[in-house]
Coordinates of C-alpha atoms and ligand atoms in Angstrom, one line a residue:
M53 CA 103.5 271.5 193.6
A54 CA 101.4 271.0 196.8
E55 CA 98.9 273.8 197.6
A56 CA 98.6 275.2 201.0
S57 CA 95.6 274.5 203.2
I58 CA 93.0 277.3 203.3
I59 CA 92.3 278.6 206.7
D60 CA 88.5 279.2 206.5
G61 CA 87.8 282.2 208.5
K62 CA 83.9 282.0 207.8
A63 CA 83.8 278.6 209.5
F64 CA 85.8 279.7 212.4
A65 CA 83.6 282.8 212.8
A66 CA 80.4 280.6 212.6
S67 CA 81.6 278.4 215.3
L68 CA 82.7 281.3 217.5
R69 CA 79.2 283.0 217.0
K70 CA 77.5 279.8 218.1
S71 CA 79.7 279.7 221.3
V72 CA 78.8 283.2 221.9
S73 CA 75.1 282.5 221.6
R74 CA 75.4 279.7 224.1
Q75 CA 77.2 282.1 226.6
V76 CA 74.4 284.7 226.1
A77 CA 71.8 282.0 226.9
T78 CA 73.9 281.0 230.1
L79 CA 74.2 284.8 231.3
Q80 CA 70.5 285.1 230.9
E81 CA 69.6 281.9 232.7
L82 CA 72.1 282.2 235.6
H83 CA 72.3 286.0 236.0
G84 CA 69.3 287.4 234.2
I85 CA 71.6 289.6 232.1
T86 CA 71.1 290.3 228.4
P87 CA 74.4 291.5 226.9
G88 CA 74.0 295.0 225.1
L89 CA 76.3 296.4 222.6
A90 CA 76.1 300.1 221.6
V91 CA 77.6 301.2 218.4
I92 CA 78.0 304.9 217.5
L93 CA 78.2 305.9 213.8
V94 CA 79.0 309.6 213.0
G95 CA 78.2 310.7 209.6
E96 CA 77.1 308.8 206.4
D97 CA 80.3 307.1 205.1
P98 CA 78.8 304.2 203.1
A99 CA 81.5 301.7 204.2
S100 CA 81.0 302.5 207.8
Q101 CA 77.2 302.2 207.4
V102 CA 77.7 298.7 206.0
Y103 CA 80.0 297.7 208.9
V104 CA 77.6 299.1 211.4
R105 CA 74.6 297.4 210.0
N106 CA 76.5 294.0 209.9
K107 CA 77.6 294.5 213.5
G108 CA 74.1 295.3 214.6
R109 CA 72.6 292.3 212.7
S110 CA 75.3 289.8 214.2
T111 CA 74.6 291.2 217.7
V112 CA 70.9 290.5 217.5
E113 CA 71.5 287.1 215.9
V114 CA 73.4 285.9 219.0
G115 CA 70.6 287.1 221.3
M116 CA 72.2 290.4 222.6
N117 CA 70.6 293.8 222.6
S118 CA 71.9 296.2 219.9
F119 CA 71.8 300.0 220.4
E120 CA 72.6 302.1 217.4
H121 CA 73.3 305.8 217.5
N122 CA 73.6 307.6 214.3
L123 CA 74.9 311.1 214.6
P124 CA 75.2 313.7 211.9
N125 CA 78.7 314.5 210.3
D126 CA 78.8 317.9 211.7
I127 CA 78.3 317.0 215.4
D128 CA 80.6 318.7 217.8
Q129 CA 83.0 316.7 220.1
E130 CA 81.3 317.7 223.3
T131 CA 77.9 316.2 222.2
L132 CA 79.6 312.9 221.2
L133 CA 81.4 312.8 224.6
A134 CA 78.1 313.4 226.4
L135 CA 76.6 310.4 224.6
I136 CA 79.6 308.3 225.6
R137 CA 79.3 309.4 229.3
Q138 CA 75.5 308.4 229.1
L139 CA 76.3 305.1 227.6
N140 CA 79.2 304.5 230.2
N141 CA 76.5 304.8 232.9
D142 CA 73.8 302.8 231.3
P143 CA 73.5 299.4 233.0
L144 CA 71.9 297.9 229.9
V145 CA 74.9 298.7 227.8
H146 CA 77.9 296.4 228.4
G147 CA 79.9 297.2 225.2
I148 CA 80.5 300.6 223.5
L149 CA 82.1 300.9 219.9
V150 CA 82.6 304.2 218.0
Q151 CA 83.0 303.4 214.4
L152 CA 86.1 304.9 212.9
P153 CA 87.1 307.1 211.1
L154 CA 85.5 310.2 212.8
P155 CA 85.1 313.6 211.0
N156 CA 88.1 316.1 211.2
Q157 CA 86.6 318.3 214.0
I158 CA 86.6 315.3 216.4
C159 CA 89.8 314.1 218.1
E160 CA 89.8 310.2 217.8
D161 CA 92.1 309.7 220.8
V162 CA 90.0 311.9 223.2
V163 CA 86.7 310.0 222.1
L164 CA 88.3 306.5 222.5
D165 CA 89.8 307.3 225.8
A166 CA 86.4 308.7 227.0
I167 CA 84.9 305.1 226.9
N168 CA 84.8 303.2 230.1
P169 CA 87.8 300.7 229.6
E170 CA 85.6 297.9 230.9
K171 CA 83.1 298.6 228.1
D172 CA 85.8 299.2 225.4
V173 CA 85.0 296.3 223.1
D174 CA 87.3 297.5 220.4
G175 CA 90.1 297.3 222.8
F176 CA 91.6 300.7 221.7
H177 CA 91.5 302.5 225.0
V178 CA 95.0 303.4 226.2
I179 CA 94.3 301.3 229.5
N180 CA 93.5 298.2 227.5
A181 CA 96.6 298.8 225.2
G182 CA 98.6 299.0 228.5
R183 CA 97.1 295.9 229.9
L184 CA 97.8 294.0 226.7
A185 CA 101.5 295.2 226.7
T186 CA 102.0 294.4 230.5
G187 CA 100.3 291.0 230.4
G188 CA 97.2 292.2 232.4
K189 CA 93.6 291.2 231.9
G190 CA 91.7 293.5 229.5
L191 CA 89.9 293.8 226.2
T192 CA 92.0 293.0 223.1
P193 CA 91.4 294.6 219.6
C194 CA 89.0 292.3 217.6
T195 CA 91.1 291.7 214.5
P196 CA 94.3 290.6 216.2
R197 CA 92.2 288.5 218.7
G198 CA 90.6 286.7 215.8
C199 CA 93.9 286.1 214.0
L200 CA 95.4 284.6 217.1
M201 CA 92.4 282.3 217.7
M202 CA 92.8 281.0 214.1
L203 CA 96.6 280.5 214.5
K204 CA 96.1 278.6 217.8
K205 CA 93.3 276.4 216.4
W206 CA 95.5 275.7 213.3
L207 CA 98.9 275.4 214.8
G208 CA 98.3 274.5 218.5
D209 CA 101.1 275.6 220.6
L210 CA 102.9 278.7 219.1
S211 CA 105.8 278.7 221.5
G212 CA 109.2 279.3 220.0
K213 CA 107.9 280.0 216.5
R214 CA 109.3 282.8 214.5
A215 CA 106.6 285.3 213.7
L216 CA 106.7 288.4 211.6
V217 CA 104.0 291.0 211.8
L218 CA 104.0 293.4 208.8
G219 CA 102.4 296.7 209.9
R220 CA 102.7 298.5 213.2
S221 CA 99.3 300.2 213.6
N222 CA 97.7 300.6 217.0
I223 CA 94.6 298.6 215.8
V224 CA 96.3 295.5 214.2
G225 CA 100.0 295.4 213.9
K226 CA 101.1 296.3 217.5
P227 CA 98.4 294.4 219.4
M228 CA 99.0 291.4 217.1
A229 CA 102.7 291.4 218.0
Q230 CA 101.8 291.7 221.7
L231 CA 99.5 288.7 221.5
L232 CA 102.1 286.6 219.7
L233 CA 104.7 287.6 222.2
R234 CA 102.3 286.4 225.0
E235 CA 102.2 283.0 223.2
S236 CA 106.0 283.0 223.4
C237 CA 106.7 283.5 219.8
T238 CA 109.9 285.3 218.7
V239 CA 108.3 288.4 217.2
T240 CA 109.6 290.8 214.6
I241 CA 107.5 293.8 213.7
A242 CA 108.2 295.2 210.2
H243 CA 107.0 298.5 208.7
S244 CA 107.7 300.9 205.9
R245 CA 111.3 301.6 207.1
T246 CA 112.2 297.9 207.4
R247 CA 115.3 297.0 205.3
N248 CA 115.4 293.8 203.4
L249 CA 111.8 293.2 204.0
A250 CA 111.6 290.2 201.8
D251 CA 114.5 288.4 203.8
E252 CA 112.7 289.2 207.0
C253 CA 109.4 287.7 205.8
R254 CA 111.3 284.6 204.5
R255 CA 112.4 283.8 208.1
A256 CA 109.0 283.6 209.5
D257 CA 107.1 280.5 210.5
I258 CA 104.0 282.7 211.0
L259 CA 103.5 285.9 208.8
V260 CA 100.7 288.3 209.5
A261 CA 100.3 290.9 206.8
A262 CA 98.6 294.2 207.7
V263 CA 99.8 296.8 205.5
G264 CA 97.0 297.8 203.2
R265 CA 99.1 297.3 200.0
P266 CA 97.5 295.0 197.5
R267 CA 99.4 291.7 196.9
M268 CA 102.6 293.2 198.3
V269 CA 103.9 289.9 199.8
S270 CA 104.6 287.6 197.0
G271 CA 105.2 283.9 197.1
D272 CA 109.0 284.2 197.1
W273 CA 108.8 286.2 200.2
V274 CA 107.4 283.2 202.0
K275 CA 109.1 280.5 204.0
P276 CA 108.2 277.1 202.6
G277 CA 105.4 275.7 204.9
A278 CA 104.8 279.0 206.7
T279 CA 101.4 279.9 208.1
I280 CA 100.1 283.2 206.5
I281 CA 97.4 285.4 208.0
D282 CA 96.4 288.0 205.5
V283 CA 94.6 291.0 207.3
G284 CA 94.7 293.3 204.3
I285 CA 91.5 294.4 202.5
N286 CA 92.2 296.2 199.3
R287 CA 89.7 297.1 196.6
V288 CA 91.3 296.7 193.1
P289 CA 89.9 296.6 189.6
D290 CA 88.7 293.0 188.7
T291 CA 90.9 292.0 185.7
R292 CA 90.0 288.3 185.8
P293 CA 88.8 286.9 182.4
G294 CA 85.0 287.4 182.1
A295 CA 84.9 290.2 184.8
A296 CA 82.6 293.0 183.9
E297 CA 84.2 296.3 182.9
G298 CA 84.8 298.6 185.8
K299 CA 84.1 295.9 188.4
M300 CA 86.1 295.9 191.6
R301 CA 87.2 293.1 193.9
L302 CA 88.8 292.5 197.2
V303 CA 92.4 291.3 197.5
G304 CA 94.7 291.0 200.5
D305 CA 98.3 292.3 201.2
V306 CA 99.5 288.8 200.2
D307 CA 99.7 287.6 196.5
F308 CA 97.5 284.5 197.1
G309 CA 98.1 282.9 193.7
S310 CA 102.0 282.7 194.3
A311 CA 101.9 282.2 198.1
L312 CA 99.4 279.4 197.7
Y313 CA 102.3 277.1 196.4
V314 CA 104.8 277.9 199.1
A315 CA 102.9 278.4 202.3
G316 CA 101.6 275.5 204.6
A317 CA 98.4 277.3 205.2
I318 CA 96.9 280.7 204.2
T319 CA 93.7 282.8 205.0
P320 CA 91.9 283.9 201.8
V321 CA 90.6 287.4 201.2
P322 CA 87.7 287.6 201.4
G323 CA 86.6 284.9 203.8
G324 CA 89.7 284.9 206.1
V325 CA 90.3 287.4 208.8
G326 CA 87.3 289.7 208.0
P327 CA 84.5 287.4 209.3
M328 CA 86.4 286.7 212.5
T329 CA 86.6 290.4 213.4
I330 CA 82.9 290.8 214.1
A331 CA 82.6 287.4 215.8
C332 CA 85.4 288.6 218.1
L333 CA 83.5 291.8 218.8
L334 CA 80.7 289.6 220.1
A335 CA 83.2 287.6 222.1
N336 CA 84.6 290.8 223.5
T337 CA 81.1 292.0 224.6
I338 CA 80.8 288.7 226.6
T339 CA 84.1 289.6 228.2
A340 CA 82.8 293.2 228.9
V341 CA 79.6 291.9 230.4
C342 CA 81.4 289.6 232.9
N343 CA 83.9 292.4 233.8
T344 CA 81.2 294.9 234.4
A345 CA 78.8 292.6 236.2
G346 CA 81.6 290.8 238.3
V347 CA 80.6 287.4 237.0
D348 CA 82.6 284.5 235.5
E349 CA 82.8 284.2 231.8
P350 CA 80.5 281.1 231.0
E351 CA 82.2 278.0 229.7
V352 CA 81.6 277.4 226.0
Ligands
LIG69 P1 97.5 301.3 208.8 O1 97.6 302.2 207.4 O2 97.2 302.1 209.9 O3 99.1 300.6 208.9 C1 99.7 300.1 207.8 C2 101.1 299.7 208.3 O4 101.7 299.1 207.2 C3 102.0 300.8 208.9 O5 102.7 300.3 210.0 C4 103.0 301.0 207.8 O6 104.3 301.3 208.1 C5 103.1 299.6 207.1 N1 103.4 299.8 205.7 C6 102.8 300.6 204.7 N2 103.4 300.4 203.6 C7 104.4 299.6 203.8 C8 105.4 299.1 202.9 N3 105.4 299.4 201.6 N4 106.4 298.2 203.4 C9 106.3 297.8 204.8 N5 105.4 298.4 205.7 C10 104.4 299.2 205.1 O7 96.7 300.1 208.4 P2 95.9 299.1 209.4 O8 96.8 298.5 210.3 O9 94.7 299.9 209.9 O10 95.2 298.1 208.4 C11 96.1 297.3 207.6 C12 95.3 296.5 206.6 O11 94.4 295.7 207.2 C13 94.4 297.4 205.7 O12 94.3 296.8 204.4 C14 93.1 297.4 206.3 O13 91.9 297.6 205.4 C15 93.1 296.0 206.9 N6 92.1 295.7 208.0 C16 91.4 294.6 208.0 C17 90.6 294.3 208.9 C18 89.8 293.1 208.9 O14 88.8 292.9 209.7 N7 90.0 292.1 208.0 C19 90.5 295.2 210.2 C20 91.5 296.3 210.3 C21 92.3 296.5 209.1 P3 104.7 302.8 208.9 O15 104.1 302.6 210.3 O16 106.1 302.8 208.8 O17 103.9 303.8 208.1

């Protein structure tokens, strides 16, 4: 049986980061602007600390300024909002990101909506969600933006294709569906109440899985030749022969082993969608710079 092509997210991300560094150089040369990205981390969640560190490193690597704000876990909402207001008014800061999740005493929606929508590089502000839904120009959430970039590079014109998005979260599923609709796909959004989920999946030319359930989508749910984007990141015990006792590994929402022999192309986990997310954060920061400074986005 023929194997699917592997969509190499690391390679896509490396190429996007290269384009972004060229754009940074152009913005400096033509307008004297060095893009600045501020990341706020509340508390000491180890996974969040790793994400924030990686974001900071990638920001500096493409020539941008990185501003990191680490706040204690017991901080009150007003203090956090005051920092966001300060960053909203700081001309050196073009993008603001608040690392999620936030501690219980803080309301996530209030915090996200306090960010100036033009600096909202995560694209979670209600204004940017509205712009995406209505076809306006705005900042798009990084993970779906990365998925769409890979799909377009891989498949070219997506118009008329049947796409199924599995998951309806505000950060992945819904914006992903909006982006595919913009590309004139025929879009179905599936979730935990969807009936005959396997049949729905089998109809899809493009299947984007964002559920957070390890290997839920098996090969017999996949249409032969379909393109699969696996967003899921799930930590499971590593039971492969030779793996050390108690070792964990990352798997996606798709059962890669069985889907590989049915799909036309598939993103691996790790090495698929994940690397594109941070690269798209940098690309969104360029968009934010151009929106706030009123300059055209440099060609890549
Ligand atoms: P959420 O938990 O917010 O949403 C999960 C969605 O999946 C919900 O819409 C839920 O349906 C649906 N769902 C859950 N169980 C089932 C089921 N058994 N059958 C059908 N649908 C189901 O997750 P996120 O969107 O935040 O993330 C999804 C996955 O993507 C996670 O593994 C996460 O770690 C990963 N992720 C990866 C990123 C990356 O950079 N690669 C970035 C962001 C997320 P309902 O709404 O009905 O509850």
